[in-house]
XYZ file of C-alpha atoms in Angstrom:
435
model
C 23.457 -2.129 -13.715
C 21.795 0.565 -15.833
C 20.229 3.614 -14.231
C 16.486 4.168 -14.383
C 15.481 6.507 -17.218
C 12.513 8.864 -16.860
C 9.980 8.650 -19.704
C 7.125 10.819 -18.437
C 5.675 12.441 -15.325
C 2.029 13.324 -14.872
C -0.643 13.986 -12.260
C -3.655 11.669 -12.005
C -6.800 13.123 -10.435
C -9.901 11.330 -9.269
C -12.559 10.391 -11.785
C -15.768 12.307 -10.989
C -13.967 14.818 -8.781
C -14.898 14.394 -5.124
C -13.310 17.573 -3.795
C -16.537 18.086 -1.850
C -15.209 15.429 0.539
C -13.650 18.398 2.371
C -11.070 17.619 5.035
C -10.143 14.694 7.236
C -8.639 15.572 10.612
C -5.725 13.355 11.669
C -5.498 11.682 15.071
C -2.532 10.791 17.289
C -1.911 7.481 15.513
C -1.468 9.429 12.253
C 0.423 12.519 13.420
C 3.189 10.626 15.218
C 4.453 9.428 11.796
C 5.295 12.972 10.662
C 9.060 12.554 10.884
C 9.537 9.307 9.002
C 9.349 8.606 5.286
C 6.720 7.269 2.934
C 5.605 3.651 2.949
C 7.161 2.174 -0.201
C 6.242 -1.239 -1.564
C 6.495 -2.516 -5.111
C 5.486 -5.485 -7.221
C 7.453 -7.226 -9.965
C 5.398 -8.642 -12.838
C 6.172 -10.678 -15.915
C 5.628 -8.797 -19.168
C 1.941 -7.972 -19.784
C 0.472 -8.684 -23.214
C -0.495 -5.073 -23.929
C 1.864 -2.699 -25.681
C 3.472 -0.157 -23.349
C 1.389 2.865 -24.395
C -1.874 0.974 -23.963
C -0.716 -0.384 -20.598
C 0.228 3.050 -19.229
C -3.070 4.589 -20.388
C -4.980 1.731 -18.754
C -3.107 2.074 -15.458
C -3.691 5.836 -15.366
C -7.402 5.433 -16.145
C -7.897 2.680 -13.550
C -5.914 4.719 -10.981
C -8.179 7.705 -11.614
C -11.233 5.515 -11.057
C -9.692 4.109 -7.870
C -8.996 7.617 -6.541
C -12.718 8.291 -6.878
C -13.110 5.718 -4.104
C -9.975 6.898 -2.245
C -10.259 10.737 -2.400
C -7.927 11.152 0.573
C -4.995 9.877 -1.520
C -5.617 12.541 -4.172
C -5.420 15.257 -1.519
C -2.633 17.008 0.342
C -1.412 17.181 3.932
C -2.288 20.554 5.487
C -2.150 22.363 8.822
C -4.212 24.744 10.872
C -2.264 27.227 12.963
C -4.058 27.997 16.247
C -2.836 31.414 17.362
C -4.811 31.359 20.623
C -2.542 28.724 22.191
C 0.367 28.518 19.709
C -0.529 25.013 18.587
C -0.930 23.321 15.229
C -3.265 20.597 13.982
C -2.996 18.433 10.884
C -5.547 17.319 8.354
C -5.790 15.995 4.814
C -7.325 18.462 2.392
C -9.289 16.289 -0.066
C -8.816 18.852 -2.828
C -8.131 16.379 -5.664
C -4.701 17.891 -6.321
C -3.905 14.420 -7.626
C -1.405 11.598 -7.354
C 2.039 11.569 -8.946
C 2.393 9.072 -11.827
C 5.807 8.337 -13.300
C 6.617 6.129 -16.279
C 10.262 5.075 -16.416
C 12.525 2.417 -17.879
C 15.415 0.407 -16.472
C 17.207 -0.281 -19.739
C 18.824 -3.693 -19.896
C 17.435 -4.798 -16.504
C 15.518 -8.092 -16.407
C 13.153 -9.545 -13.823
C 15.956 -11.919 -12.800
C 18.267 -8.944 -12.253
C 15.740 -7.673 -9.686
C 14.919 -10.882 -7.800
C 17.927 -13.210 -8.162
C 20.927 -11.340 -6.649
C 21.976 -12.237 -3.097
C 21.557 -8.619 -2.024
C 18.703 -6.398 -3.182
C 20.205 -4.373 -6.068
C 20.236 -0.595 -5.813
C 18.179 -0.266 -9.000
C 15.152 -1.428 -6.978
C 15.214 1.793 -4.949
C 15.158 3.791 -8.203
C 11.868 2.098 -9.135
C 9.974 4.125 -6.502
C 8.754 7.728 -6.610
C 9.147 10.363 -3.891
C 12.407 8.988 -2.507
C 14.084 10.693 0.428
C 11.053 12.678 1.573
C 9.863 12.889 5.165
C 6.099 13.140 5.734
C 6.165 16.683 7.189
C 8.767 18.183 4.864
C 7.274 19.337 1.602
C 3.643 19.742 2.584
C 2.688 20.218 -1.056
C 4.066 16.838 -2.097
C 1.470 14.250 -3.134
C 0.200 11.777 -0.560
C 0.452 9.079 -3.236
C 3.036 8.440 -5.906
C 3.176 5.586 -8.423
C 6.061 4.647 -10.686
C 5.757 2.088 -13.474
C 9.227 1.003 -14.581
C 9.720 -0.984 -17.769
C 12.046 -3.973 -17.491
C 13.383 -6.038 -20.392
C 10.911 -8.850 -19.703
C 8.470 -7.369 -17.208
C 7.408 -4.295 -15.251
C 7.889 -2.971 -11.728
C 5.023 -1.049 -10.118
C 6.350 0.955 -7.161
C 3.948 2.753 -4.839
C 4.704 5.393 -2.179
C 2.109 6.654 0.339
C 2.698 9.173 3.113
C 2.632 7.324 6.419
C 0.491 10.013 8.052
C -2.302 8.974 5.672
C -2.093 5.186 5.849
C -0.546 2.225 7.619
C 0.375 -1.071 5.977
C -3.168 -2.425 6.138
C -4.545 0.659 4.374
C -1.633 0.698 1.898
C -2.486 -2.805 0.666
C -6.212 -2.047 0.830
C -5.605 0.684 -1.736
C -3.284 -1.388 -3.922
C -5.630 -4.404 -3.883
C -8.536 -2.096 -4.777
C -6.622 -0.518 -7.670
C -5.836 -3.953 -9.083
C -9.508 -4.901 -8.661
C -10.594 -1.853 -10.680
C -7.869 -2.594 -13.249
C -9.328 -6.086 -13.760
C -12.682 -4.537 -14.663
C -14.623 -4.369 -11.407
C -17.138 -1.537 -11.195
C -17.722 -1.670 -7.439
C -15.093 -2.336 -4.795
C -15.410 -5.495 -2.734
C -14.117 -3.534 0.293
C -15.111 0.155 0.150
C -12.799 2.177 2.436
C -14.108 4.178 5.385
C -12.552 7.662 5.654
C -13.693 8.682 9.091
C -10.701 9.282 11.310
C -11.560 7.778 14.677
C -11.406 9.668 17.972
C -12.479 8.270 21.365
C -15.603 9.844 22.838
C -14.865 13.095 24.628
C -11.527 13.725 22.912
C -10.850 17.252 21.644
C -10.952 17.532 17.852
C -8.769 18.549 16.108
C -5.677 17.198 17.856
C -3.577 20.230 18.745
C 0.114 19.929 19.505
C 2.574 22.687 20.461
C 4.047 24.371 17.419
C 7.459 24.199 19.118
C 7.397 20.390 18.818
C 7.232 20.657 15.053
C 9.680 23.543 14.719
C 12.356 21.923 16.903
C 12.215 18.639 15.070
C 12.208 20.416 11.728
C 15.492 22.119 12.579
C 17.313 18.919 13.388
C 19.788 17.839 10.738
C 19.218 14.415 9.291
C 21.826 12.110 10.773
C 24.211 10.510 8.337
C 24.181 6.750 8.713
C 26.588 4.145 7.456
C 25.464 2.367 4.273
C 23.352 -0.733 4.742
C 22.502 -3.674 2.528
C 19.282 -5.662 2.195
C 18.826 -9.373 1.675
C 15.649 -11.428 1.300
C 15.514 -14.611 3.392
C 12.792 -17.116 2.494
C 11.269 -19.349 5.152
C 9.048 -22.224 4.083
C 5.752 -23.110 5.733
C 7.340 -26.305 7.076
C 10.333 -24.535 8.620
C 8.115 -21.956 10.296
C 5.952 -24.749 11.747
C 9.089 -26.398 13.165
C 10.224 -23.140 14.778
C 6.769 -22.622 16.282
C 6.719 -26.142 17.716
C 10.224 -25.689 19.142
C 9.378 -22.360 20.821
C 6.146 -23.675 22.368
C 7.845 -26.845 23.587
C 10.594 -24.866 25.314
C 8.050 -22.738 27.214
C 5.493 -25.541 27.622
C 2.676 -23.566 26.071
C 0.683 -23.490 22.855
C 0.229 -19.711 22.699
C 3.362 -18.686 20.770
C 2.482 -17.898 17.149
C 4.406 -18.872 14.038
C 5.482 -15.277 13.463
C 6.639 -14.758 17.057
C 8.801 -17.876 16.815
C 10.260 -16.788 13.453
C 11.080 -13.275 14.651
C 12.787 -14.639 17.772
C 14.884 -16.940 15.605
C 15.991 -13.986 13.443
C 16.593 -11.793 16.507
C 18.988 -14.352 17.944
C 20.934 -14.675 14.699
C 21.328 -10.921 14.244
C 22.563 -10.382 17.803
C 24.853 -13.406 17.613
C 26.451 -11.980 14.469
C 26.644 -8.419 15.756
C 28.969 -9.752 18.477
C 27.191 -8.037 21.346
C 28.729 -8.125 24.799
C 26.855 -10.535 27.140
C 25.406 -7.758 29.328
C 24.663 -5.419 26.453
C 21.004 -4.453 26.016
C 19.129 -5.367 22.872
C 15.570 -4.474 21.898
C 12.990 -5.766 19.477
C 10.375 -3.234 18.371
C 7.118 -4.631 17.047
C 4.018 -2.955 15.674
C 0.617 -3.996 17.013
C -2.611 -3.478 15.093
C -5.597 -1.687 16.629
C -8.278 -2.808 14.184
C -8.795 -6.186 15.841
C -8.548 -4.678 19.345
C -10.758 -1.583 19.150
C -14.314 -2.631 18.327
C -15.267 0.981 17.627
C -13.175 1.050 14.444
C -15.392 0.470 11.409
C -14.677 -2.362 9.025
C -12.284 -1.239 6.268
C -11.117 1.734 8.369
C -8.570 3.702 6.298
C -5.702 5.443 8.067
C -3.241 4.509 10.791
C -4.428 2.050 13.424
C -1.133 0.770 14.801
C 1.088 1.321 17.812
C 4.617 0.158 18.504
C 5.966 -1.567 21.580
C 9.222 -3.350 22.343
C 10.827 -6.206 24.250
C 14.236 -5.649 25.876
C 16.712 -8.374 26.847
C 20.387 -8.706 27.669
C 22.339 -10.306 24.829
C 23.376 -13.202 27.086
C 19.795 -13.774 28.151
C 18.635 -13.764 24.539
C 21.281 -16.189 23.351
C 21.268 -18.768 26.142
C 17.562 -19.517 26.555
C 16.473 -20.832 23.154
C 13.926 -19.135 20.893
C 11.063 -19.910 23.271
C 11.932 -17.270 25.875
C 12.133 -14.241 23.518
C 9.109 -15.527 21.583
C 7.130 -15.774 24.823
C 8.146 -12.241 25.803
C 6.969 -10.981 22.426
C 3.721 -12.861 22.927
C 3.103 -11.362 26.377
C 3.962 -7.842 25.240
C 1.535 -8.099 22.332
C -1.173 -9.552 24.594
C -0.812 -6.546 26.894
C -1.742 -4.188 24.042
C -5.483 -4.007 24.615
C -8.158 -1.831 23.099
C -8.193 0.261 26.262
C -4.433 0.868 26.179
C -4.555 1.825 22.515
C -7.377 4.296 23.155
C -5.570 5.749 26.152
C -2.564 6.450 23.938
C -4.781 8.381 21.506
C -6.139 10.492 24.334
C -2.904 11.245 26.223
C -0.409 11.645 23.371
C -1.246 15.287 22.486
C -0.282 16.483 25.987
C 3.290 15.266 25.479
C 3.754 14.382 21.816
C 6.630 12.151 20.799
C 7.200 11.305 17.164
C 8.392 8.032 15.726
C 12.075 8.158 14.855
C 14.134 5.430 13.261
C 17.646 4.842 14.540
C 19.744 1.721 14.189
C 21.976 0.301 16.892
C 20.822 -2.039 19.605
C 17.322 -2.608 18.246
C 15.567 -4.593 15.568
C 12.404 -3.133 14.085
C 9.733 -5.103 12.240
C 7.437 -3.507 9.686
C 4.784 -4.818 7.304
C 3.054 -8.189 7.704
C 2.885 -11.504 5.836
C -0.887 -11.346 6.330
C -1.242 -8.602 3.710
C -2.611 -9.825 0.385
C 0.433 -9.013 -1.708
C 0.279 -11.792 -4.291
C -3.441 -11.223 -4.797
C -2.639 -7.860 -6.400
C -3.466 -8.882 -9.972
C -3.980 -5.968 -12.369
C -5.310 -8.245 -15.095
C -2.177 -9.900 -16.455
C -1.380 -12.312 -13.631
C -0.083 -12.281 -10.094
C 3.241 -10.633 -9.213
C 6.373 -12.753 -9.152
C 7.979 -10.833 -6.264
C 7.453 -8.039 -3.740
C 10.117 -5.479 -2.853
C 10.390 -2.301 -0.753
C 11.963 1.084 -1.435
C 14.738 3.018 0.257
C 12.434 4.867 2.660
C 12.942 4.280 6.401
C 15.848 1.879 5.880
C 18.117 1.612 8.914
C 20.442 -0.993 10.376
C 18.121 -3.512 12.035
C 14.999 -3.007 9.894
C 13.102 -6.208 9.083
C 10.327 -6.001 6.486
C 7.907 -8.917 6.330
C 6.326 -10.148 3.114
C 4.047 -13.052 2.343
C 5.962 -15.677 0.397
C 4.849 -16.747 -3.065
C 3.924 -20.179 -1.639
C 1.010 -20.242 0.784
C 2.201 -20.173 4.393
C 5.763 -19.132 3.560
C 7.317 -15.826 4.615
C 9.967 -13.620 3.023
C 11.923 -11.400 5.399
C 13.859 -8.465 3.972
C 16.698 -7.882 6.430
C 18.473 -4.502 6.343
C 21.807 -4.487 8.174
C 25.355 -3.245 7.944
C 27.260 -5.285 5.313
C 29.521 -7.067 7.806
C 26.552 -8.300 9.831
C 24.719 -9.597 6.775
C 27.873 -11.391 5.634
C 28.267 -12.968 9.076
C 24.646 -14.148 9.018
C 25.246 -15.769 5.625
C 28.023 -17.801 7.299
C 25.851 -18.667 10.306
C 25.027 -22.303 9.563
C 22.474 -22.590 12.359
C 20.471 -19.765 10.798
C 21.028 -20.606 7.125
C 19.866 -24.201 7.672
C 16.370 -22.738 8.212
C 16.453 -20.603 5.050
C 15.076 -21.916 1.767
C 16.900 -20.766 -1.366
């Protein structure tokens, strides 16, 4: 498949410069993402009616208008060095340095070439900007990068946002807002709130020992074996059946559709990794704080998430149906209360630990099918598919997307090639997948 060809690179600044916004201090939820990569999600569209030059000008103009409402994303990550106690704090300087905008072309590549192959083709990763960058490395790099890649019969809009500035909810808030402006809206239906939240009495800014940053900076990036990605589609009906099965096994009605689906996938992955019966396996999930912390304003922009995990022996996971792991996920999520999330914010600076991504015995879920992905209409129709970039890809990473049909879910599974091949031959699992 052809390589992606660069056409132009430019910087898009906010319309009606809002550099007077000053700075936004980051809290513990934000800072702990320093050592992972950008959030990268992209949308595949059929060919718009406009000619390419007109389309690119329109997207740049509408992006500039959107950055007027999202000045944080036109800024840069910055630090304050505190010499009195040898600590460092992080903030976003809303200086309107601008967002990266790339126009490129994947010559000879069609929409079908992107969405039809069994495995996600490598050209998809080339449709995203700012690849291979960790949030802390390259402080002068943009917080936001956009790449519009011409396909033979469509376009791919890839977006990268530094994870210290936004979580998945905020990522899609921005992208939905940009598409809203692109369609001609003057005012946003959901204006973002850029007021980083700190519990009452917490020291601001959040200071962490400089040694924590320096030590982690010196670590060499580990070289991992190559992985492959495959999209598995689960229909609304199949998910309902899995939910009913899980609840029946536990004799409850509390297990959600997503908890049942994730347990089903967890079992298949471990079954096809050939784990020893007493070998430990973990499932890491991300829990949202917005619906748990009433103090967070509506449309809060930033990171409001915290991870937790469920651990089980492989034998225990495999022999007790999907109900048992689904119930454990349910209970672990229920234990994440507003108070526990606030306590994490308050105590983290005393002993900071950063998120790291390592494959092995764990599965990790990111993104959410609740995000309005297919509502991202820039004015020429809804996207035909959603894809993710190469950032943060490890063996065991599961990325959740809303399916094109209401109630369906697409799961992008990133695993070593031999495990993905084994799953494809796992009839029990594949019987639940819709082609």
